[in-house]
Short mmCIF file of C-alpha atoms and ligand atoms in Angstrom, two decimals:
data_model
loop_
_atom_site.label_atom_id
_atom_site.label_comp_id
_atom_site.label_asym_id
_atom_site.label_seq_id
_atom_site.Cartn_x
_atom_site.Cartn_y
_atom_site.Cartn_z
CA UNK A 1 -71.91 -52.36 26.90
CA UNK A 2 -71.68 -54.82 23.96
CA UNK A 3 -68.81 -56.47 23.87
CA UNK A 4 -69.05 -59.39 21.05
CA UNK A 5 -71.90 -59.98 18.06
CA UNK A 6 -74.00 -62.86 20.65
CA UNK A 7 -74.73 -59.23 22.98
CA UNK A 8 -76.80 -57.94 20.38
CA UNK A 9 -80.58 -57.87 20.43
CA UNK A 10 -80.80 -58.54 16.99
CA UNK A 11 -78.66 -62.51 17.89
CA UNK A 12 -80.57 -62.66 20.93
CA UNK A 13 -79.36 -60.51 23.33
CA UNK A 14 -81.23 -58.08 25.67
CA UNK A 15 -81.54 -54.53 24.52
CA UNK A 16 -78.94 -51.88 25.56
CA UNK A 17 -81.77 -49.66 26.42
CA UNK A 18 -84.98 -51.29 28.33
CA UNK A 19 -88.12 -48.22 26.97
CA UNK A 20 -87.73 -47.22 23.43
CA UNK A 21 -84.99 -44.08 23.35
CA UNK A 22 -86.58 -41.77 20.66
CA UNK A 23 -85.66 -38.54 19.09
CA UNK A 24 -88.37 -35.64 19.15
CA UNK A 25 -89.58 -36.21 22.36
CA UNK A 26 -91.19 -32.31 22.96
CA UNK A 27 -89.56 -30.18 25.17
CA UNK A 28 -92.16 -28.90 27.56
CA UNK A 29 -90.90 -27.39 30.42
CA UNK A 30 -92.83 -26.07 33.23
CA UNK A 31 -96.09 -28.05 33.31
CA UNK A 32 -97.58 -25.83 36.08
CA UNK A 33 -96.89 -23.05 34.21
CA UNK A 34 -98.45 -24.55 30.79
CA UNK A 35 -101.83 -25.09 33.03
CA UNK A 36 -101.87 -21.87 34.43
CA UNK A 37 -101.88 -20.35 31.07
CA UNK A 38 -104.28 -22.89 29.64
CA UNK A 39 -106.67 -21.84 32.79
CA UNK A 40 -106.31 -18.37 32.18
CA UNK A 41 -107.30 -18.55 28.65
CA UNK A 42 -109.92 -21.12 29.67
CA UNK A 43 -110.76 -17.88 31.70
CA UNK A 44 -110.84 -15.44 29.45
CA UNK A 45 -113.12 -17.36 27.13
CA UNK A 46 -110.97 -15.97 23.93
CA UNK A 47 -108.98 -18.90 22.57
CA UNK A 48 -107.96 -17.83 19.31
CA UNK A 49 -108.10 -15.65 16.77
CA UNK A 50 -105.45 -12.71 17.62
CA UNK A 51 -106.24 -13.95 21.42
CA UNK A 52 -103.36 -12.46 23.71
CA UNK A 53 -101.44 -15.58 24.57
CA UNK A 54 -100.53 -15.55 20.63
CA UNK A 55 -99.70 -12.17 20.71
CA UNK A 56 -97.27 -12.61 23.76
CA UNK A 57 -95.17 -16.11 22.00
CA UNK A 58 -95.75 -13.48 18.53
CA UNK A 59 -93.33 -10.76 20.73
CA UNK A 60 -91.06 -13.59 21.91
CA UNK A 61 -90.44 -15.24 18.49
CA UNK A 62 -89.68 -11.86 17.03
CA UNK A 63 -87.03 -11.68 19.58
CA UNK A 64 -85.70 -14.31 18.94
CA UNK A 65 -85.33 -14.20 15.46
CA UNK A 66 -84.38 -10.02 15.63
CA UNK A 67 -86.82 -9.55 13.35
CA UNK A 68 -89.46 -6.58 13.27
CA UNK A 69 -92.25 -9.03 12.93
CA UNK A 70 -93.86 -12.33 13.84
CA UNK A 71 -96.70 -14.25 11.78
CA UNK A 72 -97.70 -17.31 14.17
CA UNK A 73 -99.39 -19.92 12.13
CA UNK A 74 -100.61 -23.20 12.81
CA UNK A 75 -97.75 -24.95 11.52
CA UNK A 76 -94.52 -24.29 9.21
CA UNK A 77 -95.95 -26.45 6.40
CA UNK A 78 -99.52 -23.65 6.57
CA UNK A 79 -96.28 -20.75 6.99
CA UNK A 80 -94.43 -21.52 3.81
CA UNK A 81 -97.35 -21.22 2.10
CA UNK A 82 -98.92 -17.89 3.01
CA UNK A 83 -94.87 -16.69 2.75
CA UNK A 84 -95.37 -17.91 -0.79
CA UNK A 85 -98.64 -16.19 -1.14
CA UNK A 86 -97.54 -13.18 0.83
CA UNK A 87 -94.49 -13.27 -1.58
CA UNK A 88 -96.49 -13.41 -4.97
CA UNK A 89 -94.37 -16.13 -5.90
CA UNK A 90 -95.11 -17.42 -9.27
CA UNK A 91 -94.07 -20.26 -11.38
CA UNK A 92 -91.06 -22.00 -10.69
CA UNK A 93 -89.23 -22.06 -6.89
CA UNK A 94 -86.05 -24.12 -6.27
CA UNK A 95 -85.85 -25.89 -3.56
CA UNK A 96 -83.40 -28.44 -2.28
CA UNK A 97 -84.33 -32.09 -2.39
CA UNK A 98 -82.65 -33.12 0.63
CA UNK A 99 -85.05 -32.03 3.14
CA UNK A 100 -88.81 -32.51 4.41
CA UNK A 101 -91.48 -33.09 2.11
CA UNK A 102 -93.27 -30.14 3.65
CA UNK A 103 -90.31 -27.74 1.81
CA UNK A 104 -91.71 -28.88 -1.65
CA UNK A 105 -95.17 -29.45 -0.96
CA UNK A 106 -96.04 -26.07 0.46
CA UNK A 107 -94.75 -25.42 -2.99
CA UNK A 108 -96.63 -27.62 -4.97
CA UNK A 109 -99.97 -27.62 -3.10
CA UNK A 110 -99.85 -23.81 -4.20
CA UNK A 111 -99.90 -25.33 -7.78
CA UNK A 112 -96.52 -23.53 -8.02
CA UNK A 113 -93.11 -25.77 -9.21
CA UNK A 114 -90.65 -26.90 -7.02
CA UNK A 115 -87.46 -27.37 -9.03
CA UNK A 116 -84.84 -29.69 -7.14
CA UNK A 117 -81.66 -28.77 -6.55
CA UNK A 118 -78.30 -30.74 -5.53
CA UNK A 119 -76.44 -30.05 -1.86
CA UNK A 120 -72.91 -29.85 -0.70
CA UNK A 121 -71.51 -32.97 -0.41
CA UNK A 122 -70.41 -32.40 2.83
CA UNK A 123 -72.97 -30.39 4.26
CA UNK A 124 -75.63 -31.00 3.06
CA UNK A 125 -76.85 -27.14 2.40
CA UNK A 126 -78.66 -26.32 -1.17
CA UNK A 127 -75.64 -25.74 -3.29
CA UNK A 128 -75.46 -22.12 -5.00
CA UNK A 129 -73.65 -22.66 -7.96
CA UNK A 130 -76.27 -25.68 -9.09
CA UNK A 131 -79.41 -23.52 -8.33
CA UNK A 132 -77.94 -20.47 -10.34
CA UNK A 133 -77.63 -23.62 -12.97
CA UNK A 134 -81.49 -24.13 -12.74
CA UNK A 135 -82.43 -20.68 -13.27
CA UNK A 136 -85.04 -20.60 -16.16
CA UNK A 137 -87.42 -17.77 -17.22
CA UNK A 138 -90.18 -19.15 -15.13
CA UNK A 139 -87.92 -18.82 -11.94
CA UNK A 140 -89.62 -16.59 -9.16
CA UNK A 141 -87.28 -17.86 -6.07
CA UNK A 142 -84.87 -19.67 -4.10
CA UNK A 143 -86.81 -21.28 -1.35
CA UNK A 144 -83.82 -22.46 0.64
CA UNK A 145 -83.35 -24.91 4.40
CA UNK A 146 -81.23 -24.36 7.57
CA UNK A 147 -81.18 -28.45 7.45
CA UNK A 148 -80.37 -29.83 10.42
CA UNK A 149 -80.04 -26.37 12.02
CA UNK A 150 -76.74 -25.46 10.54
CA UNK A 151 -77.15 -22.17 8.05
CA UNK A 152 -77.30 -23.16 4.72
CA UNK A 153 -74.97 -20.74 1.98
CA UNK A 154 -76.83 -17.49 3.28
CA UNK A 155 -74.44 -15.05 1.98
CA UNK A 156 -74.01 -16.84 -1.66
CA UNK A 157 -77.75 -17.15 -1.92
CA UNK A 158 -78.76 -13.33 -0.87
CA UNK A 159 -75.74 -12.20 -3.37
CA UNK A 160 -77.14 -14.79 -6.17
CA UNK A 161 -80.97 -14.05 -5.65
CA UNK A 162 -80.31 -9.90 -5.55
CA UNK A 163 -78.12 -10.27 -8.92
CA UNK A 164 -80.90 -12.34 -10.48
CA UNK A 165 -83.88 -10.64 -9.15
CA UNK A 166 -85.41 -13.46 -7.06
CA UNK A 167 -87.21 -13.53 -3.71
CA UNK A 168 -85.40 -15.41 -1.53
CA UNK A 169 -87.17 -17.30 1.72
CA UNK A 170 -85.73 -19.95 3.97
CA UNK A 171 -87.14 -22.58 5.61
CA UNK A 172 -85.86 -22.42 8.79
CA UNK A 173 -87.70 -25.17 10.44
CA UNK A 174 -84.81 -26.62 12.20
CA UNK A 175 -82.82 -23.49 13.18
CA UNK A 176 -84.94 -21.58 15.81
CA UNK A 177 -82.39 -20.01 18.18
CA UNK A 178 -80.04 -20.40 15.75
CA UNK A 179 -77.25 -17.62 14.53
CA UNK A 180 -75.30 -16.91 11.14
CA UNK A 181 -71.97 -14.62 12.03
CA UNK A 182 -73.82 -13.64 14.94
CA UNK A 183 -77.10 -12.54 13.66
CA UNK A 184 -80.08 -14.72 14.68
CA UNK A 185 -81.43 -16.88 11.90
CA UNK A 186 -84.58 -15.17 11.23
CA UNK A 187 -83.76 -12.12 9.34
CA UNK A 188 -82.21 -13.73 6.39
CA UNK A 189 -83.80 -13.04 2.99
CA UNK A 190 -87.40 -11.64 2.57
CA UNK A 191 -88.37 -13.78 4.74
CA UNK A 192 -87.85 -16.90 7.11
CA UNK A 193 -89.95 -19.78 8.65
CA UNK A 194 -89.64 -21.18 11.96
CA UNK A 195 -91.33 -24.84 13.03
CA UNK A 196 -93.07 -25.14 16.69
CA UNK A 197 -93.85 -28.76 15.99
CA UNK A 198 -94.11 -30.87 19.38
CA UNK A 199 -90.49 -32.80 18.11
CA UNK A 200 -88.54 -29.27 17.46
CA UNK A 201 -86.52 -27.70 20.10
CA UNK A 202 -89.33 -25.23 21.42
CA UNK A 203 -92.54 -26.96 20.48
CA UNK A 204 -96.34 -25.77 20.48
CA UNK A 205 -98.18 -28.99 19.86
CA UNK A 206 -98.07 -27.84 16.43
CA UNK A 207 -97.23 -24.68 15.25
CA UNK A 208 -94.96 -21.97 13.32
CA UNK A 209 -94.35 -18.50 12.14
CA UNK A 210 -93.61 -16.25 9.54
CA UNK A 211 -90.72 -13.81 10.26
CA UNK A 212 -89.45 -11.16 8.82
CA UNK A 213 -88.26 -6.91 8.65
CA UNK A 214 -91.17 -6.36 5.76
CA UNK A 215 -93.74 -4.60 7.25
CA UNK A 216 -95.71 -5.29 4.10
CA UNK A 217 -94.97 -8.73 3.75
CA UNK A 218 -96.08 -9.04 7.40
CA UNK A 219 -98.95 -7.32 6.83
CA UNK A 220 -100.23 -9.76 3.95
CA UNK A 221 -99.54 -12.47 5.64
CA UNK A 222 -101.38 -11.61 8.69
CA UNK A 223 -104.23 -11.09 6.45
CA UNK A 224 -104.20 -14.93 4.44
CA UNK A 225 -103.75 -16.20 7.90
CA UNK A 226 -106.63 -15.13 8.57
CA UNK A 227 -109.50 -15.88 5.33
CA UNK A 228 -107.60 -13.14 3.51
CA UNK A 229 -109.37 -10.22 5.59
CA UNK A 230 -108.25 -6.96 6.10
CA UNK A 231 -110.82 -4.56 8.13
CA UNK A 232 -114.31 -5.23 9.42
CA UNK A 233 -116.65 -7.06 6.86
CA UNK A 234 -113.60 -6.23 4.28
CA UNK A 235 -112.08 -9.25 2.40
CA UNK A 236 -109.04 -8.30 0.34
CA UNK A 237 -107.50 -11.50 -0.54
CA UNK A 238 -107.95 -15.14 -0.80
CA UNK A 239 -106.73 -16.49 2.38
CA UNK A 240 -106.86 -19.47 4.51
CA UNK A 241 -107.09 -20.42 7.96
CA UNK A 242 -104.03 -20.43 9.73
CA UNK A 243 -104.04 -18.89 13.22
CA UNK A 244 -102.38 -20.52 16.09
CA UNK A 245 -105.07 -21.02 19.27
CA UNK A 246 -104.33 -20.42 22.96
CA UNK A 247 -103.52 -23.76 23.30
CA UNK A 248 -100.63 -23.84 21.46
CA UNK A 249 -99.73 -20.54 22.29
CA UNK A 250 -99.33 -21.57 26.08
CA UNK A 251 -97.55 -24.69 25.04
CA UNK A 252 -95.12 -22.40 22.97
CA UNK A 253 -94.71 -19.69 25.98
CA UNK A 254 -93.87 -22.40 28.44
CA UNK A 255 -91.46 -24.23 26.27
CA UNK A 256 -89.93 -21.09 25.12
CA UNK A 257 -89.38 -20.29 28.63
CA UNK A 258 -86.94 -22.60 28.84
CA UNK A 259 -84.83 -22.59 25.81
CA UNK A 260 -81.29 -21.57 27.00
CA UNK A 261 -82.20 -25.02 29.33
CA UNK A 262 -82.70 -27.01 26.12
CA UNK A 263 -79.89 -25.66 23.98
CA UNK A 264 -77.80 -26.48 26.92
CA UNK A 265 -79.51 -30.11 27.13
CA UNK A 266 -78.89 -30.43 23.43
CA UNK A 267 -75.10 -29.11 23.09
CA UNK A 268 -73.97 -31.81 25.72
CA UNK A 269 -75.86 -34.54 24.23
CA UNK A 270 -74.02 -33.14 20.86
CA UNK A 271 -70.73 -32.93 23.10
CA UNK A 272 -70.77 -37.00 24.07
CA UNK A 273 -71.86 -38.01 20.57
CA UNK A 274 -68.80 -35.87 19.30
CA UNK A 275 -66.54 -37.68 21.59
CA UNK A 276 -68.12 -40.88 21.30
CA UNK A 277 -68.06 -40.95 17.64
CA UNK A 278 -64.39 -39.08 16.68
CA UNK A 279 -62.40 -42.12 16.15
CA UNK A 280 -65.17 -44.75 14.88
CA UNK A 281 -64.15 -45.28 11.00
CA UNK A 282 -67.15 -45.12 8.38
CA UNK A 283 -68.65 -42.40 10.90
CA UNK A 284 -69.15 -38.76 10.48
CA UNK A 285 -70.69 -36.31 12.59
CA UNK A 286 -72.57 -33.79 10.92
CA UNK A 287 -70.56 -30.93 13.24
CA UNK A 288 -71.90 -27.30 14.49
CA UNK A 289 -69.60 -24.15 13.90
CA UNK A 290 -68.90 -23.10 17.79
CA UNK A 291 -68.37 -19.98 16.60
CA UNK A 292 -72.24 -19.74 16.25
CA UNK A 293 -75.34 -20.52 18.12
CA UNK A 294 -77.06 -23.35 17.58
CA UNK A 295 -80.13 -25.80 19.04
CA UNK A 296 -78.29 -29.02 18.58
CA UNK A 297 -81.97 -30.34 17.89
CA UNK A 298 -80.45 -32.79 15.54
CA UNK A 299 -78.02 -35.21 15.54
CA UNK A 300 -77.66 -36.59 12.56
CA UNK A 301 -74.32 -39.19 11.47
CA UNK A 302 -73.30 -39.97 8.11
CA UNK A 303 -72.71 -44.03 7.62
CA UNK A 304 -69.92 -44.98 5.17
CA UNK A 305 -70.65 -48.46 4.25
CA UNK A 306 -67.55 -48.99 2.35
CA UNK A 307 -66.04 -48.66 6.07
CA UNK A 308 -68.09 -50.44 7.95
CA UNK A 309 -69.46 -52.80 5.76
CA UNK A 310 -73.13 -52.21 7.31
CA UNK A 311 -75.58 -50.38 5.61
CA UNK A 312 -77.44 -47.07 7.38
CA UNK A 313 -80.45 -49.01 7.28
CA UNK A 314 -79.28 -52.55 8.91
CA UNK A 315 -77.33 -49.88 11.22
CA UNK A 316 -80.91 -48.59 12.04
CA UNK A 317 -82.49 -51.89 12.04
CA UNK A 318 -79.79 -53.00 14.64
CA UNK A 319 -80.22 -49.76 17.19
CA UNK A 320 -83.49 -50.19 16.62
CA UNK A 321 -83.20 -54.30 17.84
CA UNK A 322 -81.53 -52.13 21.00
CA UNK A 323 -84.30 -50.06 21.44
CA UNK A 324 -82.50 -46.97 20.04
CA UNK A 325 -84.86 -45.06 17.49
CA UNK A 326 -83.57 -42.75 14.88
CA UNK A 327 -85.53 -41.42 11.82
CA UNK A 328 -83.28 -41.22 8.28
CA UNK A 329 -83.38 -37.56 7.99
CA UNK A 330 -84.03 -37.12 5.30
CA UNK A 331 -84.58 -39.87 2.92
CA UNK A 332 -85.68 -40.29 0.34
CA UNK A 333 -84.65 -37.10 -1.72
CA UNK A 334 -87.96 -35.09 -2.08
CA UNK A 335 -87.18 -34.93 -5.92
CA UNK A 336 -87.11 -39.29 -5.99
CA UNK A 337 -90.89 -38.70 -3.79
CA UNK A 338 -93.59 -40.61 -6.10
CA UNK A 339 -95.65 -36.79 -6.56
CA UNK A 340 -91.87 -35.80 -7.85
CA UNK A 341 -90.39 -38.61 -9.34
CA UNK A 342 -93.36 -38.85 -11.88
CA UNK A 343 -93.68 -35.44 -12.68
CA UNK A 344 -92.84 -33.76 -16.27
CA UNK A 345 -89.85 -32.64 -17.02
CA UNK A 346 -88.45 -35.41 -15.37
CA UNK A 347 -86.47 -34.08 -11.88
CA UNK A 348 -82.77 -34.09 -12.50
CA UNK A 349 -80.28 -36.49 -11.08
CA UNK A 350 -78.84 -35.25 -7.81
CA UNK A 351 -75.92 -37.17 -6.73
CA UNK A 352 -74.62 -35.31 -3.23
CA UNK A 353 -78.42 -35.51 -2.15
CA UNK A 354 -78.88 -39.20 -2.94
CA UNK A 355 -75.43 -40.02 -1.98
CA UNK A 356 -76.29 -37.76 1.63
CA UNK A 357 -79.86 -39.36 1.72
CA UNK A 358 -78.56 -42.70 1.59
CA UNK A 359 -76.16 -42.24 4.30
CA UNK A 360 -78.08 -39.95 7.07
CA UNK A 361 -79.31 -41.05 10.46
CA UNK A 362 -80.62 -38.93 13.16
CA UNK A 363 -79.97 -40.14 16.61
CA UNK A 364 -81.63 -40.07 19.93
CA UNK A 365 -81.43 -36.30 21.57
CA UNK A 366 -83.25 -33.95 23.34
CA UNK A 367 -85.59 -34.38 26.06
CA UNK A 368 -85.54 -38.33 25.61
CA UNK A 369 -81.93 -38.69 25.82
CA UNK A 370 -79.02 -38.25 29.12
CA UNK A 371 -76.05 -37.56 28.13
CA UNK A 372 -75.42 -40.78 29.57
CA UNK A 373 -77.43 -42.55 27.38
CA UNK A 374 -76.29 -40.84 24.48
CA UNK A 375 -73.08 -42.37 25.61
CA UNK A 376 -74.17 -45.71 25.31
CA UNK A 377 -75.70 -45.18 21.81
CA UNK A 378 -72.38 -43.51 20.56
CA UNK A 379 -70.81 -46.45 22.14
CA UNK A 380 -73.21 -48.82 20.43
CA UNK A 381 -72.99 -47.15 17.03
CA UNK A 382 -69.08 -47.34 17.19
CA UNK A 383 -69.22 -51.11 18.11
CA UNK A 384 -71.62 -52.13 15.56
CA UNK A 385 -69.89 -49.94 12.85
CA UNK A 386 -66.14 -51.63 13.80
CA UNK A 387 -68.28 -54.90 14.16
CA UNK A 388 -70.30 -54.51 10.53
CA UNK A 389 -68.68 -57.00 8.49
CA UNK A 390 -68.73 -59.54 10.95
CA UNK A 391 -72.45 -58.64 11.74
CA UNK A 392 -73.41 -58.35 8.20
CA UNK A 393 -72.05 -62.15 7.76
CA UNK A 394 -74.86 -63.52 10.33
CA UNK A 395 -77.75 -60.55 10.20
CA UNK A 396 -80.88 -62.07 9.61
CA UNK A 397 -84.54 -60.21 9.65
CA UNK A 398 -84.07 -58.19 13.09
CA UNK A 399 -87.28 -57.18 14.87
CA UNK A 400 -89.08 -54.50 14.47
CA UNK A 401 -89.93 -52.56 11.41
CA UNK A 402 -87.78 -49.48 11.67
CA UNK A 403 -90.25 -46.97 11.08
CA UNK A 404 -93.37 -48.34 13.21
CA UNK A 405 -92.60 -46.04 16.60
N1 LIG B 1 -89.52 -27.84 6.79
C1 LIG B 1 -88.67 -28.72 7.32
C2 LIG B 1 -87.24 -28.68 6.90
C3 LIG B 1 -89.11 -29.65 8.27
O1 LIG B 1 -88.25 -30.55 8.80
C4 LIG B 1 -90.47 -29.63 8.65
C5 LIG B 1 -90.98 -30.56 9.63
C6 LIG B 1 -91.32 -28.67 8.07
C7 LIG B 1 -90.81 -27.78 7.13
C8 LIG B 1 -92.78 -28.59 8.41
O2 LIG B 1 -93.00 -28.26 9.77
P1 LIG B 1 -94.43 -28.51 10.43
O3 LIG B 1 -95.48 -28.22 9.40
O4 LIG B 1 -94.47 -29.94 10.92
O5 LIG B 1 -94.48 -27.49 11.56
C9 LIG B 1 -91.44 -34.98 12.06
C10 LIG B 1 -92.35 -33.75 12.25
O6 LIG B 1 -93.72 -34.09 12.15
C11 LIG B 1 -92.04 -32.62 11.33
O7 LIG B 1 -92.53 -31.44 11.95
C12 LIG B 1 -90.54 -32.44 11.13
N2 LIG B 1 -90.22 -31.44 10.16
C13 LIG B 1 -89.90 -33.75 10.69
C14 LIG B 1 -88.42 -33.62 10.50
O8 LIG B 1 -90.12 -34.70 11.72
P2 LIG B 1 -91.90 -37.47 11.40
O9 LIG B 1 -92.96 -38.06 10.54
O10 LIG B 1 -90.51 -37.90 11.23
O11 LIG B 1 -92.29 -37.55 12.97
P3 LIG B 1 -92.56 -38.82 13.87
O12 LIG B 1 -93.99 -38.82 14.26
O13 LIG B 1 -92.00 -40.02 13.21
O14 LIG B 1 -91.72 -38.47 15.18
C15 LIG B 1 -90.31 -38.39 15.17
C16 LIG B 1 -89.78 -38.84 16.51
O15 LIG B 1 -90.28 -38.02 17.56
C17 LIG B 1 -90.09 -40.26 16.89
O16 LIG B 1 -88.94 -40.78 17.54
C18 LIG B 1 -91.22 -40.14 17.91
C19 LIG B 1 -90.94 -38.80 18.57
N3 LIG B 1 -92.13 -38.07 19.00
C20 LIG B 1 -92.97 -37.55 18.06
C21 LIG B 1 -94.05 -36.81 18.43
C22 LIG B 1 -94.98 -36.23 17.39
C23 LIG B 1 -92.37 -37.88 20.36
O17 LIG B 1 -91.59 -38.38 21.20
N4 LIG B 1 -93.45 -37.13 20.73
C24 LIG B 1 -94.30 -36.58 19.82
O18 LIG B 1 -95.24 -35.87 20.22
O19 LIG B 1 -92.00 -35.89 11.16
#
């Protein structure tokens, strides 16, 4: 425990932490298990291509999610896309800026728009009022985010989209396991997409899926998965390649194995950071609804520099000094990205996403974190946050480069 400036690393002192504490470490869970499965598909000598270890995580996700189908893909970033496709989405999609490049890109890289719109200023979700406000002629849907696995405005957005006649699809990269008055996050809108990335709370290596109750919309995007075909030697669409292997599959079956473990994992990490950070000034917590499920994948805190006279970034530069890596999720606003900034029109100004994107930090969790240790971090952060002005006076370059690990 720090107790005065001189027992920082950044003035000299040792680390709190001796190994790097990260955030995303993957949640893998039974190893024997993942090589079993790997050796049976080694086995089978059938490791993709509707192979039957992707069929199996395909039946799990859909339980999950409640939803009448699964789409596995090799990624979320390849899954928003064929949604798109599968969608017939067409000119202009809004999107909120504060989130992952991916959410605009899989927009973009389908030559469609991706028209930024402002958040809550408290939680962060795409704000309903301003996307009604950016609702032009060339508007084919709401492409909204479940950021940091809370539920964004679900019932405002399905009201807003059906009165408009929009498609509505939600990124739902960050809200796997996840429920919205009690229903699983998966069935929301015409569609849904879930991230299996190795740092999200069940992980494939890489991976994602499509969800949905549209057994058409399924259908079609089973087929652009997969080059677009649609019997034997019968090609219907343009499609891509974007099958999940066995690989993955296994890695995604043994990890989902063990979910209810991770949530668990998660939710007392959340629990100490809660407590640890409830009476530190110039902090927020971005808090879960315990009324609802959740993954508690992220933590993410809100820095008030008027407070604590430190900056999020020399707060990040400092944990980092301590061996304490977070990841400023998500800065900067996608719509302030040079692809975005530079575009014509111009993107609009959006002052709860800048102001949000400014402030966020996303702490150590998940399999790389005890709830012991993230009881030292929320002990650091609330030291160096009642400590900022007096740090601030002596901070000089601090080691590191805070986005190198
Ligand atoms: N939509 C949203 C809202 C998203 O957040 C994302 C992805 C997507 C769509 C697209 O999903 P995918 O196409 O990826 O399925 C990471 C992930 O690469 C990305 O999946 C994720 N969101 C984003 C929020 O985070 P980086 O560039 O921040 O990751 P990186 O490499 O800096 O790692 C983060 C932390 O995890 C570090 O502390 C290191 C640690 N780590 C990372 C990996 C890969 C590990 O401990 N082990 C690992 O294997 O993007």
């Amino acid at each position: 425990m720090k107790r005065t400036i001189r027992d920082l690393a950044a003035f000299g002192g040792a680390p709190e932490f001796a190994e790097p504490l990260v955030l995303g470490k993957p949640g893998v869970g039974n190893r024997q298990r993942l090589f079993t499965l790997l050796g049976e598909a080694l086995d089978r000598g059938w490791l993709t291509n509707g192979a039957p270890l992707a069929g199996q995580f395909e039946r799990q996700v859909a339980e999950v999610a409640g939803t009448r189908h699964a789409v596995l893909t090799c990624n979320a970033t390849v899954a928003l896309q064929l949604a798109i496709r599968a969608l017939g989405l067409t000119g202009e999609v809004i999107v909120p800026a504060l989130t992952f490049a991916a959410t605009a890109h899989a927009v973009s890289w389908l030559g469609l728009r991706p028209v930024f719109c402002d958040v809550h200023p408290v939680t962060g979700q795409l704000d309903p009022a301003h996307a009604e406000s950016l609702i032009g002629p060339e508007t084919s849907a709401i492409l909204a985010v479940h950021l940091w696995g809370n539920p964004c405005a679900i019932g405002e957005l399905e009201e807003l989209a059906a009165r408009r006649g929009l498609a509505l699809l939600f990124d739902a990269a960050h809200a796997f396991g996840c429920t919205w008055r009690g229903k699983p996050i998966g069935g929301f809108g015409s569609a849904e997409v879930f991230s299996f990335h190795s740092t999200k709370f069940v992980n494939s290596f890489e991976g994602g899926a499509i969800v949905t109750d549209d057994d058409a919309l399924a259908g079609r995007a089973v087929a652009l998965r997969n080059f677009g075909i649609t019997g034997p030697d019968e090609v219907s669409h343009v499609g891509t390649n974007g099958k999940m292997h066995e690989a993955s599959a296994a890695m995604g079956l043994t990890s989902l194995a063990e979910l209810e473990r991770f949530r668990e994992r998660n939710r007392r990490n959340y629990q100490v950071y809660r407590k640890g950070l409830a009476s530190v000034a110039g902090v927020r917590l971005i808090e879960f609804d315990e009324r609802e499920q959740h993954n508690y994948q992220y933590v993410v805190i809100l820095v008030d520099e008027e407070i604590t006279g430190l900056s999020r970034d020399e707060l990040a530069r400092l944990l980092y000094a301590e061996n304490v890596v977070t990841r400023r999720y998500f800065y900067p606003g996608c719509h302030t990205m040079a692809p975005y900034a530079t575009a014509q029109p111009l993107p609009n100004r959006l002052p709860n996403t800048e102001d949000l994107a400014a402030r966020c930090l996303a702490l150590p969790t998940g399999a790389a974190a005890t709830p012991q240790q993230a009881r030292k971090v929320a002990e650091l952060v609330g030291f160096l946050a009642e400590s900022g002005r007096e740090v601030t006076a002596r901070l000089t370059p601090v080691r590191g480069d805070l986005m190198t690990t």
